[in-house]
C-alpha cells in the first residue's frame, strides 16, 4: 500500500515521522516532506506520530488528495533523503492551529 504525505505537512514539517521510520524513505524541501514508496515498507509507524495528520495510506485519501501519490513520487526522487529530525518550520504552530490540531 502506498503511504503519502499530504498538504497538512506544508508549512509545518514537524518531522516526527523521520524519527520512527525504520528505513530512510523521507525526502524534504523547504516546505514539507515526501515519502519514497520504492523504499517504504508500509509499516505505518509514521502515520500516528504526525502532529497534523498529514500522512495517509492511499486507501484513506479523499478524491481531492489522490494527486499526492504522484507528488510524493516525483518530489522524493528529486530531493535528498532526510535522515534526522529537524526543527519545525517557523510557520508550524500557526499552521497547526489553522488546521485545528
Ligand atoms: Fe517509513 Fe513505515 Fe512510514 Fe513507510 S510507513 S514512510 S517505512 S515509517
PDB file of N, CA, C and O in Angstrom, residues 3-52:
ATOM      1  N   UNK A   3       1.957   4.894   0.944  1.00  0.00           N
ATOM      2  CA  UNK A   3       1.804   5.813   2.071  1.00  0.00           C
ATOM      3  C   UNK A   3       2.303   7.184   1.615  1.00  0.00           C
ATOM      4  O   UNK A   3       3.425   7.285   1.082  1.00  0.00           O
ATOM      5  N   UNK A   4       1.489   8.220   1.827  1.00  0.00           N
ATOM      6  CA  UNK A   4       1.868   9.522   1.295  1.00  0.00           C
ATOM      7  C   UNK A   4       1.735  10.632   2.328  1.00  0.00           C
ATOM      8  O   UNK A   4       0.901  10.588   3.223  1.00  0.00           O
ATOM      9  N   UNK A   5       2.563  11.647   2.152  1.00  0.00           N
ATOM     10  CA  UNK A   5       2.466  12.874   2.926  1.00  0.00           C
ATOM     11  C   UNK A   5       1.582  13.834   2.127  1.00  0.00           C
ATOM     12  O   UNK A   5       1.753  13.978   0.917  1.00  0.00           O
ATOM     13  N   UNK A   6       0.649  14.463   2.827  1.00  0.00           N
ATOM     14  CA  UNK A   6      -0.302  15.332   2.135  1.00  0.00           C
ATOM     15  C   UNK A   6      -0.134  16.788   2.578  1.00  0.00           C
ATOM     16  O   UNK A   6       0.789  17.120   3.325  1.00  0.00           O
ATOM     17  N   UNK A   7      -1.038  17.607   2.120  1.00  0.00           N
ATOM     18  CA  UNK A   7      -0.920  19.061   2.263  1.00  0.00           C
ATOM     19  C   UNK A   7      -0.731  19.553   3.697  1.00  0.00           C
ATOM     20  O   UNK A   7      -0.125  20.612   3.909  1.00  0.00           O
ATOM     21  N   UNK A   8      -1.244  18.817   4.704  1.00  0.00           N
ATOM     22  CA  UNK A   8      -1.115  19.306   6.084  1.00  0.00           C
ATOM     23  C   UNK A   8       0.333  19.481   6.518  1.00  0.00           C
ATOM     24  O   UNK A   8       0.617  20.247   7.435  1.00  0.00           O
ATOM     25  N   UNK A   9       1.249  18.773   5.893  1.00  0.00           N
ATOM     26  CA  UNK A   9       2.670  18.920   6.248  1.00  0.00           C
ATOM     27  C   UNK A   9       3.227  20.281   5.797  1.00  0.00           C
ATOM     28  O   UNK A   9       4.146  20.815   6.410  1.00  0.00           O
ATOM     29  N   UNK A  10       2.650  20.811   4.757  1.00  0.00           N
ATOM     30  CA  UNK A  10       3.177  22.038   4.161  1.00  0.00           C
ATOM     31  C   UNK A  10       3.149  23.177   5.177  1.00  0.00           C
ATOM     32  O   UNK A  10       2.124  23.397   5.830  1.00  0.00           O
ATOM     33  N   UNK A  11       4.244  23.844   5.327  1.00  0.00           N
ATOM     34  CA  UNK A  11       4.455  24.945   6.273  1.00  0.00           C
ATOM     35  C   UNK A  11       4.537  24.479   7.729  1.00  0.00           C
ATOM     36  O   UNK A  11       4.598  25.294   8.641  1.00  0.00           O
ATOM     37  N   UNK A  12       4.517  23.173   7.968  1.00  0.00           N
ATOM     38  CA  UNK A  12       4.720  22.614   9.321  1.00  0.00           C
ATOM     39  C   UNK A  12       6.075  21.901   9.380  1.00  0.00           C
ATOM     40  O   UNK A  12       6.971  22.319  10.074  1.00  0.00           O
ATOM     41  N   UNK A  13       6.161  20.790   8.662  1.00  0.00           N
ATOM     42  CA  UNK A  13       7.367  19.970   8.592  1.00  0.00           C
ATOM     43  C   UNK A  13       7.914  19.684   9.991  1.00  0.00           C
ATOM     44  O   UNK A  13       9.082  19.957  10.287  1.00  0.00           O
ATOM     45  N   UNK A  14       7.063  19.057  10.815  1.00  0.00           N
ATOM     46  CA  UNK A  14       7.487  18.721  12.180  1.00  0.00           C
ATOM     47  C   UNK A  14       8.559  17.616  12.183  1.00  0.00           C
ATOM     48  O   UNK A  14       9.365  17.538  13.095  1.00  0.00           O
ATOM     49  N   UNK A  15       8.521  16.726  11.223  1.00  0.00           N
ATOM     50  CA  UNK A  15       9.498  15.633  11.011  1.00  0.00           C
ATOM     51  C   UNK A  15       9.544  14.574  12.122  1.00  0.00           C
ATOM     52  O   UNK A  15      10.523  13.841  12.221  1.00  0.00           O
ATOM     53  N   UNK A  16       8.492  14.467  12.941  1.00  0.00           N
ATOM     54  CA  UNK A  16       8.409  13.314  13.853  1.00  0.00           C
ATOM     55  C   UNK A  16       8.466  12.001  13.059  1.00  0.00           C
ATOM     56  O   UNK A  16       8.999  11.008  13.526  1.00  0.00           O
ATOM     57  N   UNK A  17       7.912  12.012  11.881  1.00  0.00           N
ATOM     58  CA  UNK A  17       7.877  10.822  11.016  1.00  0.00           C
ATOM     59  C   UNK A  17       9.274  10.260  10.774  1.00  0.00           C
ATOM     60  O   UNK A  17       9.475   9.034  10.759  1.00  0.00           O
ATOM     61  N   UNK A  18      10.225  11.146  10.604  1.00  0.00           N
ATOM     62  CA  UNK A  18      11.586  10.718  10.285  1.00  0.00           C
ATOM     63  C   UNK A  18      12.198   9.912  11.444  1.00  0.00           C
ATOM     64  O   UNK A  18      12.970   8.979  11.229  1.00  0.00           O
ATOM     65  N   UNK A  19      11.791  10.249  12.682  1.00  0.00           N
ATOM     66  CA  UNK A  19      12.389   9.600  13.850  1.00  0.00           C
ATOM     67  C   UNK A  19      11.886   8.171  14.033  1.00  0.00           C
ATOM     68  O   UNK A  19      12.527   7.388  14.709  1.00  0.00           O
ATOM     69  N   UNK A  20      10.741   7.829  13.476  1.00  0.00           N
ATOM     70  CA  UNK A  20      10.185   6.481  13.658  1.00  0.00           C
ATOM     71  C   UNK A  20      10.339   5.600  12.423  1.00  0.00           C
ATOM     72  O   UNK A  20      10.110   4.389  12.494  1.00  0.00           O
ATOM     73  N   UNK A  21      10.690   6.167  11.315  1.00  0.00           N
ATOM     74  CA  UNK A  21      10.790   5.378  10.078  1.00  0.00           C
ATOM     75  C   UNK A  21      11.999   4.439  10.143  1.00  0.00           C
ATOM     76  O   UNK A  21      13.121   4.890  10.362  1.00  0.00           O
ATOM     77  N   UNK A  22      11.773   3.127   9.974  1.00  0.00           N
ATOM     78  CA  UNK A  22      12.878   2.181  10.063  1.00  0.00           C
ATOM     79  C   UNK A  22      13.762   2.137   8.812  1.00  0.00           C
ATOM     80  O   UNK A  22      14.822   1.504   8.814  1.00  0.00           O
ATOM     81  N   UNK A  23      13.306   2.788   7.761  1.00  0.00           N
ATOM     82  CA  UNK A  23      14.096   2.864   6.526  1.00  0.00           C
ATOM     83  C   UNK A  23      14.149   4.339   6.116  1.00  0.00           C
ATOM     84  O   UNK A  23      13.320   5.118   6.539  1.00  0.00           O
ATOM     85  N   UNK A  24      15.118   4.693   5.333  1.00  0.00           N
ATOM     86  CA  UNK A  24      15.293   6.112   5.004  1.00  0.00           C
ATOM     87  C   UNK A  24      14.470   6.476   3.780  1.00  0.00           C
ATOM     88  O   UNK A  24      14.993   6.546   2.670  1.00  0.00           O
ATOM     89  N   UNK A  25      13.171   6.717   3.990  1.00  0.00           N
ATOM     90  CA  UNK A  25      12.364   6.999   2.802  1.00  0.00           C
ATOM     91  C   UNK A  25      11.764   8.390   2.784  1.00  0.00           C
ATOM     92  O   UNK A  25      11.018   8.715   1.872  1.00  0.00           O
ATOM     93  N   UNK A  26      12.118   9.236   3.769  1.00  0.00           N
ATOM     94  CA  UNK A  26      11.608  10.610   3.745  1.00  0.00           C
ATOM     95  C   UNK A  26      12.592  11.532   3.038  1.00  0.00           C
ATOM     96  O   UNK A  26      13.807  11.457   3.258  1.00  0.00           O
ATOM     97  N   UNK A  27      12.039  12.400   2.220  1.00  0.00           N
ATOM     98  CA  UNK A  27      12.811  13.425   1.499  1.00  0.00           C
ATOM     99  C   UNK A  27      12.139  14.761   1.787  1.00  0.00           C
ATOM    100  O   UNK A  27      10.929  14.809   2.005  1.00  0.00           O
ATOM    101  N   UNK A  28      12.911  15.844   1.771  1.00  0.00           N
ATOM    102  CA  UNK A  28      12.338  17.128   2.171  1.00  0.00           C
ATOM    103  C   UNK A  28      12.755  18.261   1.252  1.00  0.00           C
ATOM    104  O   UNK A  28      13.867  18.272   0.709  1.00  0.00           O
ATOM    105  N   UNK A  29      11.836  19.226   1.118  1.00  0.00           N
ATOM    106  CA  UNK A  29      12.211  20.521   0.546  1.00  0.00           C
ATOM    107  C   UNK A  29      11.962  21.575   1.621  1.00  0.00           C
ATOM    108  O   UNK A  29      11.834  21.230   2.805  1.00  0.00           O
ATOM    109  N   UNK A  30      11.890  22.839   1.245  1.00  0.00           N
ATOM    110  CA  UNK A  30      11.756  23.899   2.246  1.00  0.00           C
ATOM    111  C   UNK A  30      10.372  23.940   2.891  1.00  0.00           C
ATOM    112  O   UNK A  30      10.179  24.610   3.904  1.00  0.00           O
ATOM    113  N   UNK A  31       9.412  23.243   2.315  1.00  0.00           N
ATOM    114  CA  UNK A  31       8.029  23.332   2.799  1.00  0.00           C
ATOM    115  C   UNK A  31       7.528  22.101   3.541  1.00  0.00           C
ATOM    116  O   UNK A  31       6.726  22.216   4.456  1.00  0.00           O
ATOM    117  N   UNK A  32       7.950  20.892   3.112  1.00  0.00           N
ATOM    118  CA  UNK A  32       7.355  19.671   3.657  1.00  0.00           C
ATOM    119  C   UNK A  32       8.216  18.457   3.318  1.00  0.00           C
ATOM    120  O   UNK A  32       9.267  18.597   2.693  1.00  0.00           O
ATOM    121  N   UNK A  33       7.738  17.289   3.753  1.00  0.00           N
ATOM    122  CA  UNK A  33       8.453  16.053   3.437  1.00  0.00           C
ATOM    123  C   UNK A  33       7.609  15.193   2.502  1.00  0.00           C
ATOM    124  O   UNK A  33       6.397  15.389   2.377  1.00  0.00           O
ATOM    125  N   UNK A  34       8.283  14.225   1.883  1.00  0.00           N
ATOM    126  CA  UNK A  34       7.645  13.338   0.914  1.00  0.00           C
ATOM    127  C   UNK A  34       8.191  11.928   1.131  1.00  0.00           C
ATOM    128  O   UNK A  34       9.342  11.762   1.531  1.00  0.00           O
ATOM    129  N   UNK A  35       7.382  10.916   0.839  1.00  0.00           N
ATOM    130  CA  UNK A  35       7.792   9.527   1.036  1.00  0.00           C
ATOM    131  C   UNK A  35       8.142   8.883  -0.303  1.00  0.00           C
ATOM    132  O   UNK A  35       7.383   8.985  -1.275  1.00  0.00           O
ATOM    133  N   UNK A  36       9.279   8.190  -0.319  1.00  0.00           N
ATOM    134  CA  UNK A  36       9.661   7.382  -1.477  1.00  0.00           C
ATOM    135  C   UNK A  36       9.082   5.984  -1.279  1.00  0.00           C
ATOM    136  O   UNK A  36       9.564   5.204  -0.453  1.00  0.00           O
ATOM    137  N   UNK A  37       8.040   5.673  -2.013  1.00  0.00           N
ATOM    138  CA  UNK A  37       7.375   4.381  -1.846  1.00  0.00           C
ATOM    139  C   UNK A  37       8.141   3.227  -2.484  1.00  0.00           C
ATOM    140  O   UNK A  37       7.727   2.072  -2.362  1.00  0.00           O
ATOM    141  N   UNK A  38       9.250   3.508  -3.140  1.00  0.00           N
ATOM    142  CA  UNK A  38      10.137   2.422  -3.571  1.00  0.00           C
ATOM    143  C   UNK A  38      10.942   1.898  -2.394  1.00  0.00           C
ATOM    144  O   UNK A  38      11.506   0.802  -2.463  1.00  0.00           O
ATOM    145  N   UNK A  39      10.999   2.671  -1.330  1.00  0.00           N
ATOM    146  CA  UNK A  39      11.779   2.313  -0.141  1.00  0.00           C
ATOM    147  C   UNK A  39      10.865   1.974   1.046  1.00  0.00           C
ATOM    148  O   UNK A  39      11.176   1.097   1.852  1.00  0.00           O
ATOM    149  N   UNK A  40       9.735   2.629   1.144  1.00  0.00           N
ATOM    150  CA  UNK A  40       8.782   2.426   2.251  1.00  0.00           C
ATOM    151  C   UNK A  40       8.391   0.954   2.363  1.00  0.00           C
ATOM    152  O   UNK A  40       8.116   0.297   1.361  1.00  0.00           O
ATOM    153  N   UNK A  41       8.373   0.462   3.602  1.00  0.00           N
ATOM    154  CA  UNK A  41       7.982  -0.942   3.837  1.00  0.00           C
ATOM    155  C   UNK A  41       6.565  -1.048   4.418  1.00  0.00           C
ATOM    156  O   UNK A  41       6.161  -2.101   4.905  1.00  0.00           O
ATOM    157  N   UNK A  42       5.819   0.060   4.367  1.00  0.00           N
ATOM    158  CA  UNK A  42       4.399   0.040   4.754  1.00  0.00           C
ATOM    159  C   UNK A  42       4.201  -0.377   6.215  1.00  0.00           C
ATOM    160  O   UNK A  42       3.225  -1.026   6.550  1.00  0.00           O
ATOM    161  N   UNK A  43       5.125   0.020   7.066  1.00  0.00           N
ATOM    162  CA  UNK A  43       4.999  -0.335   8.490  1.00  0.00           C
ATOM    163  C   UNK A  43       3.985   0.555   9.203  1.00  0.00           C
ATOM    164  O   UNK A  43       3.483   0.214  10.261  1.00  0.00           O
ATOM    165  N   UNK A  44       3.737   1.718   8.663  1.00  0.00           N
ATOM    166  CA  UNK A  44       2.742   2.683   9.162  1.00  0.00           C
ATOM    167  C   UNK A  44       3.104   3.325  10.501  1.00  0.00           C
ATOM    168  O   UNK A  44       2.249   3.917  11.156  1.00  0.00           O
ATOM    169  N   UNK A  45       4.339   3.206  10.904  1.00  0.00           N
ATOM    170  CA  UNK A  45       4.766   3.830  12.161  1.00  0.00           C
ATOM    171  C   UNK A  45       4.662   5.353  12.097  1.00  0.00           C
ATOM    172  O   UNK A  45       4.455   6.015  13.109  1.00  0.00           O
ATOM    173  N   UNK A  46       4.809   5.914  10.916  1.00  0.00           N
ATOM    174  CA  UNK A  46       4.802   7.370  10.778  1.00  0.00           C
ATOM    175  C   UNK A  46       3.407   7.979  10.875  1.00  0.00           C
ATOM    176  O   UNK A  46       3.274   9.155  11.216  1.00  0.00           O
ATOM    177  N   UNK A  47       2.392   7.214  10.577  1.00  0.00           N
ATOM    178  CA  UNK A  47       1.041   7.786  10.470  1.00  0.00           C
ATOM    179  C   UNK A  47       0.566   8.386  11.796  1.00  0.00           C
ATOM    180  O   UNK A  47       0.156   9.550  11.829  1.00  0.00           O
ATOM    181  N   UNK A  48       0.624   7.662  12.933  1.00  0.00           N
ATOM    182  CA  UNK A  48       0.084   8.239  14.172  1.00  0.00           C
ATOM    183  C   UNK A  48       0.965   9.305  14.817  1.00  0.00           C
ATOM    184  O   UNK A  48       0.476  10.044  15.676  1.00  0.00           O
ATOM    185  N   UNK A  49       2.226   9.394  14.445  1.00  0.00           N
ATOM    186  CA  UNK A  49       3.100  10.369  15.123  1.00  0.00           C
ATOM    187  C   UNK A  49       3.036  11.760  14.501  1.00  0.00           C
ATOM    188  O   UNK A  49       3.548  12.721  15.085  1.00  0.00           O
ATOM    189  N   UNK A  50       2.431  11.904  13.361  1.00  0.00           N
ATOM    190  CA  UNK A  50       2.363  13.231  12.734  1.00  0.00           C
ATOM    191  C   UNK A  50       1.394  14.115  13.515  1.00  0.00           C
ATOM    192  O   UNK A  50       0.216  13.782  13.649  1.00  0.00           O
ATOM    193  N   UNK A  51       1.865  15.261  14.029  1.00  0.00           N
ATOM    194  CA  UNK A  51       1.008  16.133  14.845  1.00  0.00           C
ATOM    195  C   UNK A  51      -0.155  16.742  14.079  1.00  0.00           C
ATOM    196  O   UNK A  51      -1.099  17.236  14.679  1.00  0.00           O
ATOM    197  N   UNK A  52      -0.082  16.744  12.749  1.00  0.00           N
ATOM    198  CA  UNK A  52      -1.138  17.369  11.953  1.00  0.00           C
ATOM    199  C   UNK A  52      -1.810  16.384  10.986  1.00  0.00           C
ATOM    200  O   UNK A  52      -2.478  16.792  10.034  1.00  0.00           O
TER     201      UNK A  52
END
